[in-house]
CSV table of C-alpha atoms and ligand atoms in Angstrom, one decimal:
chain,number,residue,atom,x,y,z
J,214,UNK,CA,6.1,17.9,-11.2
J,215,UNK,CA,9.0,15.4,-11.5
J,216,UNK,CA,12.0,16.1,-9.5
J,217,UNK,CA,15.7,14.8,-8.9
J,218,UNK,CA,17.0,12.9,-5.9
J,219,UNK,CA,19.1,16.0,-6.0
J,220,UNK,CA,16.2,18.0,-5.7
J,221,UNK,CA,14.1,15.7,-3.6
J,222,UNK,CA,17.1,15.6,-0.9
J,223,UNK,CA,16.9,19.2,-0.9
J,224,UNK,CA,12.9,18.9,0.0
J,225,UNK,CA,13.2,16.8,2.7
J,226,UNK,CA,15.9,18.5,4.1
J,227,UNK,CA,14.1,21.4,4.5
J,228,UNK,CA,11.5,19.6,6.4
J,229,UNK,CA,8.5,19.4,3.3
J,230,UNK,CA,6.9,17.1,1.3
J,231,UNK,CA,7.6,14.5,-2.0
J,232,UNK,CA,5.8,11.6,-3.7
J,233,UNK,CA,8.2,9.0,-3.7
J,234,UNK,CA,8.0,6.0,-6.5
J,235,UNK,CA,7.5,2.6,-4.9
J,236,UNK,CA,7.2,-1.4,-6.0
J,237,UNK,CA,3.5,-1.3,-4.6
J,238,UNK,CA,2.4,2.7,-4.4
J,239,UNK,CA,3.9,5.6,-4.8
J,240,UNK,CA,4.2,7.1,-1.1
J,241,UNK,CA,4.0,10.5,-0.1
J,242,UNK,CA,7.6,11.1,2.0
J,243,UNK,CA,8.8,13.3,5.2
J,244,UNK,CA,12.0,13.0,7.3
J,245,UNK,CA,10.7,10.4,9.9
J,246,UNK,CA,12.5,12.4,12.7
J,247,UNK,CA,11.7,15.7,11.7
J,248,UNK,CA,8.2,16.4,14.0
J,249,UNK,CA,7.2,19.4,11.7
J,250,UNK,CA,7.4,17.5,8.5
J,251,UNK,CA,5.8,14.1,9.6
J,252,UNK,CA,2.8,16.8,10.6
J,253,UNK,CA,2.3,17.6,7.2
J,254,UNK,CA,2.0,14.5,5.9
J,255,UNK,CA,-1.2,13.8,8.1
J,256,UNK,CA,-2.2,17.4,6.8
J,257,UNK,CA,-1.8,16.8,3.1
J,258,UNK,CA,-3.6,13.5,3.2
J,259,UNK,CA,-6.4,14.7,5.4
J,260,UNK,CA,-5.4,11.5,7.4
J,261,UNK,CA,-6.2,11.1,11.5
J,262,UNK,CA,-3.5,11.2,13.2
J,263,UNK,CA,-4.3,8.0,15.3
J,264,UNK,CA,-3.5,5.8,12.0
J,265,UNK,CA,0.4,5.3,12.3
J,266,UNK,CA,2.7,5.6,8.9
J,267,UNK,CA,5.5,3.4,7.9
J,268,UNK,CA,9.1,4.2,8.3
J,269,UNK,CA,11.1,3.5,4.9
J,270,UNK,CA,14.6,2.7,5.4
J,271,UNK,CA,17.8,2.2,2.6
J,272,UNK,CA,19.3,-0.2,4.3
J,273,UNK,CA,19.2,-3.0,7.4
J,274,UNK,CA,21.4,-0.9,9.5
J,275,UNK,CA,19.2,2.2,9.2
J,276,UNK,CA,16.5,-0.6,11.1
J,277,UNK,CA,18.8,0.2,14.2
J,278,UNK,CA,17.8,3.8,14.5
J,279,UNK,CA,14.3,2.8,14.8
J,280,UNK,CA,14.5,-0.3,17.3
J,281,UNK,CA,16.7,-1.1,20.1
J,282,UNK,CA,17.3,-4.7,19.2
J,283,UNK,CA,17.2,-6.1,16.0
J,284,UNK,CA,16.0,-9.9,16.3
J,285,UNK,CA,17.0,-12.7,14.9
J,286,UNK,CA,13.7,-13.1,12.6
J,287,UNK,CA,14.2,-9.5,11.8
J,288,UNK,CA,17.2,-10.5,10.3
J,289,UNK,CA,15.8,-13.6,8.7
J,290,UNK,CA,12.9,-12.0,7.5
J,291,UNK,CA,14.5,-9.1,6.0
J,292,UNK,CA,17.5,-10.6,4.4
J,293,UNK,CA,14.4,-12.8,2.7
J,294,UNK,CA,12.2,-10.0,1.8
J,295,UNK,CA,14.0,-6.5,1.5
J,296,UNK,CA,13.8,-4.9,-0.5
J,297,UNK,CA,10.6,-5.5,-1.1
J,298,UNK,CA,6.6,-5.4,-0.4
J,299,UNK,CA,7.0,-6.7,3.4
J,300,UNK,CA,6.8,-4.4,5.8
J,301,UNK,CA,7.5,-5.4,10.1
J,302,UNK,CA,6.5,-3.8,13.1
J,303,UNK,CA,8.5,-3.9,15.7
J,304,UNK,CA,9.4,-2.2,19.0
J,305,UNK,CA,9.9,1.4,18.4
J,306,UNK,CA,13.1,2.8,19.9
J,307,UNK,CA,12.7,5.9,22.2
J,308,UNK,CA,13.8,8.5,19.6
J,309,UNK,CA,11.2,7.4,16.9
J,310,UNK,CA,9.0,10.5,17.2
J,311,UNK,CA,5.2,9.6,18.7
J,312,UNK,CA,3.9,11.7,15.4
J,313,UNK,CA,4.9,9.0,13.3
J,314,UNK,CA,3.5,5.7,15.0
J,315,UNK,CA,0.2,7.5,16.5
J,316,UNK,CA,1.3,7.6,20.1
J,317,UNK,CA,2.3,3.4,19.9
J,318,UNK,CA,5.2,1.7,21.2
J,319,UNK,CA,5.8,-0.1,17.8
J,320,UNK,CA,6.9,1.3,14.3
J,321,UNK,CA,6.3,-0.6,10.7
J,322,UNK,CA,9.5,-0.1,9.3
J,323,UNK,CA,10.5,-1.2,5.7
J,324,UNK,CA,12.3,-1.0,2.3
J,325,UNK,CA,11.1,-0.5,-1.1
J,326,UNK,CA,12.5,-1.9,-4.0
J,327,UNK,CA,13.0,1.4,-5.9
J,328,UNK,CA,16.5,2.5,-6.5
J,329,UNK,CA,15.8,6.5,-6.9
J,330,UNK,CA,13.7,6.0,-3.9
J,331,UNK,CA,16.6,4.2,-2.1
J,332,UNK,CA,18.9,6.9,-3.2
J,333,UNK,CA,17.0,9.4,-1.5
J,334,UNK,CA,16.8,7.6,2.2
J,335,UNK,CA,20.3,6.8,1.0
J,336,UNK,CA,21.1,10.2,1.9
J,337,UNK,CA,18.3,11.5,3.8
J,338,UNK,CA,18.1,9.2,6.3
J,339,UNK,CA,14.6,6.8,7.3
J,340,UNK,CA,11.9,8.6,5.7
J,341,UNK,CA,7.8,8.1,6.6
J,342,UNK,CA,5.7,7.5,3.7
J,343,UNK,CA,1.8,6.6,3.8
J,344,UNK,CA,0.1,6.4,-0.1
J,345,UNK,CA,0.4,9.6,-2.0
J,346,UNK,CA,-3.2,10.2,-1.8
J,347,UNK,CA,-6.0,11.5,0.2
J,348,UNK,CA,-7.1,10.2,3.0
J,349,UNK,CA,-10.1,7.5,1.9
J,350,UNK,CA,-10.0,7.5,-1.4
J,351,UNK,CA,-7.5,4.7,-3.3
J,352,UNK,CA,-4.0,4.8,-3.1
J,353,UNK,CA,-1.9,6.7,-5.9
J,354,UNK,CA,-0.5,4.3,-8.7
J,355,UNK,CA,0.1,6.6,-11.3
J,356,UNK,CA,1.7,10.0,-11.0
J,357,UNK,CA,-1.6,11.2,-12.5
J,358,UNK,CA,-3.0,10.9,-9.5
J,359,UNK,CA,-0.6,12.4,-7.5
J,360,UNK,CA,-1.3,15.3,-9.7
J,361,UNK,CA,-5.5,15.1,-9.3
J,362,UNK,CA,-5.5,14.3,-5.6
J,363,UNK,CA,-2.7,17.1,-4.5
J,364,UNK,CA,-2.1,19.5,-7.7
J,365,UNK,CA,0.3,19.5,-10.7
J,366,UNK,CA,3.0,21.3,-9.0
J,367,UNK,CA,3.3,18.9,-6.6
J,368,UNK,CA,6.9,17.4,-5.9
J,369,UNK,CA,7.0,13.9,-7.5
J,370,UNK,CA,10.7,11.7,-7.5
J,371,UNK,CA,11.8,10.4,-10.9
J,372,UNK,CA,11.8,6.8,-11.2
J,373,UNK,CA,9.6,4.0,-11.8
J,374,UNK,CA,5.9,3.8,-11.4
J,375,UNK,CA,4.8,1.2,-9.3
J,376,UNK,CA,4.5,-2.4,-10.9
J,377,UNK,CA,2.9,-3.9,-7.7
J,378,UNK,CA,-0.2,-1.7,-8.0
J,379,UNK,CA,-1.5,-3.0,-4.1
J,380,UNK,CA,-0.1,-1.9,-0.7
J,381,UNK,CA,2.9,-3.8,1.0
J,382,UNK,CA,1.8,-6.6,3.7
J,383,UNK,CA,2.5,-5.4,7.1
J,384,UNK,CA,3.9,-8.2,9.2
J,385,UNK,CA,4.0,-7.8,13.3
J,386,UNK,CA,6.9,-9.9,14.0
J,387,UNK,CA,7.1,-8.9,17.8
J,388,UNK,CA,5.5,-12.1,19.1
J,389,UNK,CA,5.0,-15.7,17.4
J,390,UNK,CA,3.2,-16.7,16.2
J,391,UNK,CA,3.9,-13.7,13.8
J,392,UNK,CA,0.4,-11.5,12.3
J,393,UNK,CA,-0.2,-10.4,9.5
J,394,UNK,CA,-1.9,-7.8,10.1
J,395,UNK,CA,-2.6,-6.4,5.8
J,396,UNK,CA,-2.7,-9.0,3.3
J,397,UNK,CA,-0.5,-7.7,0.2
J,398,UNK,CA,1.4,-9.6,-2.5
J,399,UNK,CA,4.0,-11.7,0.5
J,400,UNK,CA,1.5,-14.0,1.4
J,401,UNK,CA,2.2,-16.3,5.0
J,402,UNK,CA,2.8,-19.2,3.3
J,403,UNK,CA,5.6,-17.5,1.4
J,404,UNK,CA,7.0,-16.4,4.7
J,405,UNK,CA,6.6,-19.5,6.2
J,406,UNK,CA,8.4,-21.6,3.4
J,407,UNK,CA,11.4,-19.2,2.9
J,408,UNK,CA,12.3,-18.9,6.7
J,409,UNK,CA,10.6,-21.4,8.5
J,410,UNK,CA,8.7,-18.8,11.0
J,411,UNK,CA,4.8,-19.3,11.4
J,412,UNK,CA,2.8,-16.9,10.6
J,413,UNK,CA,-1.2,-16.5,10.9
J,414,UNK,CA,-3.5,-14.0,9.6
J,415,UNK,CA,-5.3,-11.4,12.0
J,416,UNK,CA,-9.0,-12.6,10.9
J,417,UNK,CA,-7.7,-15.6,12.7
J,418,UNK,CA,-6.9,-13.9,16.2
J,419,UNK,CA,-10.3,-12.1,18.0
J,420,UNK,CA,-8.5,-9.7,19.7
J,421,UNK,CA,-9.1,-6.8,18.2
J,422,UNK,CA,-5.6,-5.0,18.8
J,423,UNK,CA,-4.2,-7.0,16.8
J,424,UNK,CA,-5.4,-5.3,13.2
J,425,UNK,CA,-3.8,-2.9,11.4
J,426,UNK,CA,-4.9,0.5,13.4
J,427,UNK,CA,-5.4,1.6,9.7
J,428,UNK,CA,-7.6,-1.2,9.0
J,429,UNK,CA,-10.4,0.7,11.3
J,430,UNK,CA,-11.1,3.6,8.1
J,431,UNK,CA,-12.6,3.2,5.2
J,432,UNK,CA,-9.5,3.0,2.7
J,433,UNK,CA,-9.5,1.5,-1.1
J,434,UNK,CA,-13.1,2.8,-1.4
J,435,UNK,CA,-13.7,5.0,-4.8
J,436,UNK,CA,-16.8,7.3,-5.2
J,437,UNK,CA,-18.9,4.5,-7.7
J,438,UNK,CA,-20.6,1.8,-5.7
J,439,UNK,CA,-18.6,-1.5,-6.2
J,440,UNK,CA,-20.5,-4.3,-6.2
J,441,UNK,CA,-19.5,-8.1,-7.0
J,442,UNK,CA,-20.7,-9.9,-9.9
J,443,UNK,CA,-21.0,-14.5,-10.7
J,444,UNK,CA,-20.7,-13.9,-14.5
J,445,UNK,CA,-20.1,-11.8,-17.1
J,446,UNK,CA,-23.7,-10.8,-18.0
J,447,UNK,CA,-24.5,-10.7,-21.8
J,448,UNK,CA,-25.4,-6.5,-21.9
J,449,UNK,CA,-23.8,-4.2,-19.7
J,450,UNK,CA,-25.4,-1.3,-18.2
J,451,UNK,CA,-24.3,2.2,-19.2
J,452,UNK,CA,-22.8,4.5,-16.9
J,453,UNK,CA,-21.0,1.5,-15.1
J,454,UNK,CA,-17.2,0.4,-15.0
J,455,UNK,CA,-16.8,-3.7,-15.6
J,456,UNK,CA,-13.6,-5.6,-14.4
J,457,UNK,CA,-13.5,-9.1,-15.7
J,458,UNK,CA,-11.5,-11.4,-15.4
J,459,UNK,CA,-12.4,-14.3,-17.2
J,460,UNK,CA,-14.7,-13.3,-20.1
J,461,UNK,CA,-14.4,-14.8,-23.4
J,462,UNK,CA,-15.7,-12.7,-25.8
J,463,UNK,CA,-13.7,-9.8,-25.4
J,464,UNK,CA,-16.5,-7.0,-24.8
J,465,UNK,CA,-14.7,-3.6,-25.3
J,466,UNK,CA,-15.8,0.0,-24.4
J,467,UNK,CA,-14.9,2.9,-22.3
J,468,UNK,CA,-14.3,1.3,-18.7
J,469,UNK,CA,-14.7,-2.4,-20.0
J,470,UNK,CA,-11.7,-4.6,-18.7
J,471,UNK,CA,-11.0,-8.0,-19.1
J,472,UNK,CA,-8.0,-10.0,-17.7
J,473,UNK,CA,-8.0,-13.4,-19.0
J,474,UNK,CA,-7.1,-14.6,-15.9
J,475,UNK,CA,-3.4,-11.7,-15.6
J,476,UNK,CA,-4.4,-10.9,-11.8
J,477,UNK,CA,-0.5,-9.4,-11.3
J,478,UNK,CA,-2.0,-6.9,-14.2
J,479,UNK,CA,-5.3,-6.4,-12.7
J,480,UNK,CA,-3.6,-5.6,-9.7
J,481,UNK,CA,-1.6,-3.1,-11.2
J,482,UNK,CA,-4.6,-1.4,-12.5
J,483,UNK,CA,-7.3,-1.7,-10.1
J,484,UNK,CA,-6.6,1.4,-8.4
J,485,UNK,CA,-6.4,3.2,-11.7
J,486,UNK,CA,-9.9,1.9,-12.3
J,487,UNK,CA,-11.4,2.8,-9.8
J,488,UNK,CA,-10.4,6.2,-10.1
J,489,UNK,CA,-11.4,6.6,-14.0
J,490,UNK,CA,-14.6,5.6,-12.7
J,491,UNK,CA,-15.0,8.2,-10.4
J,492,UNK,CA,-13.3,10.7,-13.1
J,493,UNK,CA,-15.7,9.4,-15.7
J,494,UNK,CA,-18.9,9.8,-13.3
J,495,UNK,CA,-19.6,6.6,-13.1
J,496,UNK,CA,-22.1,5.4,-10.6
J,497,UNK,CA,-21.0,1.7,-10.8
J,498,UNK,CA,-18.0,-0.6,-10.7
J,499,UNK,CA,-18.8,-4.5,-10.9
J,500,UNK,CA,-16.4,-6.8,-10.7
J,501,UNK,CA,-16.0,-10.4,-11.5
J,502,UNK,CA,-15.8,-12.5,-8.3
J,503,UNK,CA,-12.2,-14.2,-8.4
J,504,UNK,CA,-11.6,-18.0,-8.4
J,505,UNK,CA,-10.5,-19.2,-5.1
J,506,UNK,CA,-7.9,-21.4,-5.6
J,507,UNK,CA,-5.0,-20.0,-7.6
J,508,UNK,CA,-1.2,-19.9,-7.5
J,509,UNK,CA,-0.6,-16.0,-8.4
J,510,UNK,CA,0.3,-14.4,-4.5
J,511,UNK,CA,-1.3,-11.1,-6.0
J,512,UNK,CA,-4.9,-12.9,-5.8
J,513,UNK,CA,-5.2,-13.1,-1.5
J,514,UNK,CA,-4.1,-9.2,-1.8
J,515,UNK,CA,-6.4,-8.0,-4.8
J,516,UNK,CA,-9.9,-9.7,-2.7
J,517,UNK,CA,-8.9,-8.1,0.5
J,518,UNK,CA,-8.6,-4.8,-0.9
J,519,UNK,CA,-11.8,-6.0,-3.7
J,520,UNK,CA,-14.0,-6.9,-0.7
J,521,UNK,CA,-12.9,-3.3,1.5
J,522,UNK,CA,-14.3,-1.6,-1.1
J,523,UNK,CA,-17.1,-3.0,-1.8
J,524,UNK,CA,-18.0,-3.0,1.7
J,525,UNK,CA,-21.3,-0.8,2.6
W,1706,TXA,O1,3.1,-0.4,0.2
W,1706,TXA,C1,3.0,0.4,1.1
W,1706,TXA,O2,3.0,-0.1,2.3
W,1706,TXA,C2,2.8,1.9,0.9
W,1706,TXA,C3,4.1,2.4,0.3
W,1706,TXA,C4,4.1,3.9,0.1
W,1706,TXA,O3,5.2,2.0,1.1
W,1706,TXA,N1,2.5,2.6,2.1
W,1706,TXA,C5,1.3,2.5,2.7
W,1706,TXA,O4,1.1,3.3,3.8
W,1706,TXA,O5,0.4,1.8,2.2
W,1706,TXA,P1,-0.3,3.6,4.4
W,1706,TXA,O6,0.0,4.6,5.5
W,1706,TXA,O7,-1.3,3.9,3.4
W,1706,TXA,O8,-0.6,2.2,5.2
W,1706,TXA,C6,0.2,1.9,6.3
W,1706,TXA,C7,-0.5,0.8,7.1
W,1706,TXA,C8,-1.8,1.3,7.8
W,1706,TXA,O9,-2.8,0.3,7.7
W,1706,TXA,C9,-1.3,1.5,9.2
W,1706,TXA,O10,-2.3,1.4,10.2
W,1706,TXA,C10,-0.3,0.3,9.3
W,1706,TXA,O11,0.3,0.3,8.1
W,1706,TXA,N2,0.7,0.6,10.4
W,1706,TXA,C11,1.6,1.6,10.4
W,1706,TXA,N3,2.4,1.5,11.6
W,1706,TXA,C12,1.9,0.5,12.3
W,1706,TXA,C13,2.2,-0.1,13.6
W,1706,TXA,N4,3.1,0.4,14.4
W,1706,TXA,N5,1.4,-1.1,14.0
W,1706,TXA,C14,0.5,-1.7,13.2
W,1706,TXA,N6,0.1,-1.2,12.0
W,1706,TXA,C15,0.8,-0.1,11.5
W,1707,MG,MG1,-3.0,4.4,2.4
């Protein structure tokens, strides 16, 4: 059901739950200093409550209510970045409630580039807000599947749907080098160029801490096996979902996709595929293997999240 920011205020302030529009996912939104509320969240999404959620803020001085000292390459980073699909963990302040970061002494803070989204912190204040959907199964991209995953009545903001289609990159910017510690669409060589910080990736560091704690469950993974495919093979099986990417005759069909080489578009779909499999009973979903080298930022994101749910 699609609300107001009128509305939505309304539900927050009385300490419930709504789907809030994003650039990457739509997420599903509490008052981050409410106890009570940030509880349901991890209720509604069947999610454990050892895997932290991210604080989404209106506005760099709402960053101060979360962290005692704002750095200078928070400052950097986000005048660079926010709004936008880059999200920072940092020290959390004292006041941050232990609900919200799973009992760690850092929060992931950051600020989507929605404006009936931003409206809403605007007057709500910092808000927590994992994906819209339950635990384990791919993140919500379509109000659709707000609806499937929690029911039709469910609160949904007016706004946008996501354009991004793949979760923001979470950045730990409490030590440099700085980690990245999910790939999404800000890649660290687009960090690195626009404000001169390093930044490495946390395949590249063997401690283990350093990984998103989320990293640990099995996310992006749909029902249908995914498997990964070298070519586009000349007849497809039945009862399977094919992502291509580079096929030149166009073959067409009910869960038949090709690309021609848009990976920003496939990215917006993906999720959305996988989920029609699953809705069409599918028992497969092969995918084209993507090219390595290639300029589009979207393509580091879309294997990560590829390869996780492939994974056995
Ligand atoms: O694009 C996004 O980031 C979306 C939209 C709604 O903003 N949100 C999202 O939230 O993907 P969620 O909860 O599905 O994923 C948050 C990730 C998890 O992997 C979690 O472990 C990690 O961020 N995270 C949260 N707080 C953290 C912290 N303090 N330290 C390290 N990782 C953290
Ligand atoms: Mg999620």
């Amino acid at each position: 059901m699609i609300v107001s920011v009128e509305k939505a205020v309304e539900i927050i302030t009385n300490g419930d739950l709504v789907a809030i529009p994003t650039e990457t996912v739509y997420g599903l939104a509490a008052d981050a200093f409410n106890v009570d509320a940030v509880k349901k969240t991890f209720q509604q999404k069947d999610r454990p409550s050892d895997n932290p959620l991210i604080v989404h803020i209106s506005g760099s001085g709402q960053l101060e209510m979360l962290t005692d000292s704002v750095s200078d390459a928070a400052k950097t980073i986000t005048e660079s970045f926010w709004p936008g699909p880059l999200t920072i963990v940092v020290h959390k302040r004292a006041n941050v409630p232990d609900v919200v970061t799973g009992g760690l002494n850092s929060v992931a803070v950051r600020m989507p580039d929605n404006p009936e989204t931003l409206a809403l912190i605007n007057r709500t204040g910092p808000l927590t807000a994992p994906s819209a959907n339950r635990s384990g199964s791919p993140s919500a991209t379509r109000a659709t599947h707000i609806e499937h995953d929690f029911g039709v009545d469910f609160p949904i903001l007016t706004g946008q749907a996501p354009s991004l289609g793949i979760e923001s990159t979470v950045l730990d910017i409490r030590e440099e080098p700085f980690t990245i510690l999910r790939p999404g669409s800000v890649t660290a060589e687009m960090i690195e160029s626009r404000t001169g910080f390093k930044v490495q990736s946390s395949e590249k560091k063997s401690d283990s801490d350093k990984h998103s704690p989320g990293m640990r469950y099995t996310h992006y993974k749909p029902t249908a096996n995914v498997s990964l495919i070298d070519e586009v093979p000349s007849v497809l099986k039945s009862n399977s979902t094919y992502i291509f990417h580079s096929a030149n005759e166009l073959k067409s069909g009910e869960g038949i996709y090709n690309y021609m080489g848009d990976f920003d578009k496939l990215a917006h779909n993906l999720y959305d595929h996988f989920r029609q499999a699953d809705y069409l009973g599918h028992s497969q979903i092969f995918i084209e293997k993507l090219p390595n080298d290639e300029n589009s930022s979207i393509l580091f994101a879309l294997k990560d999240r590829i390869s996780r749910a492939s994974s056995s």
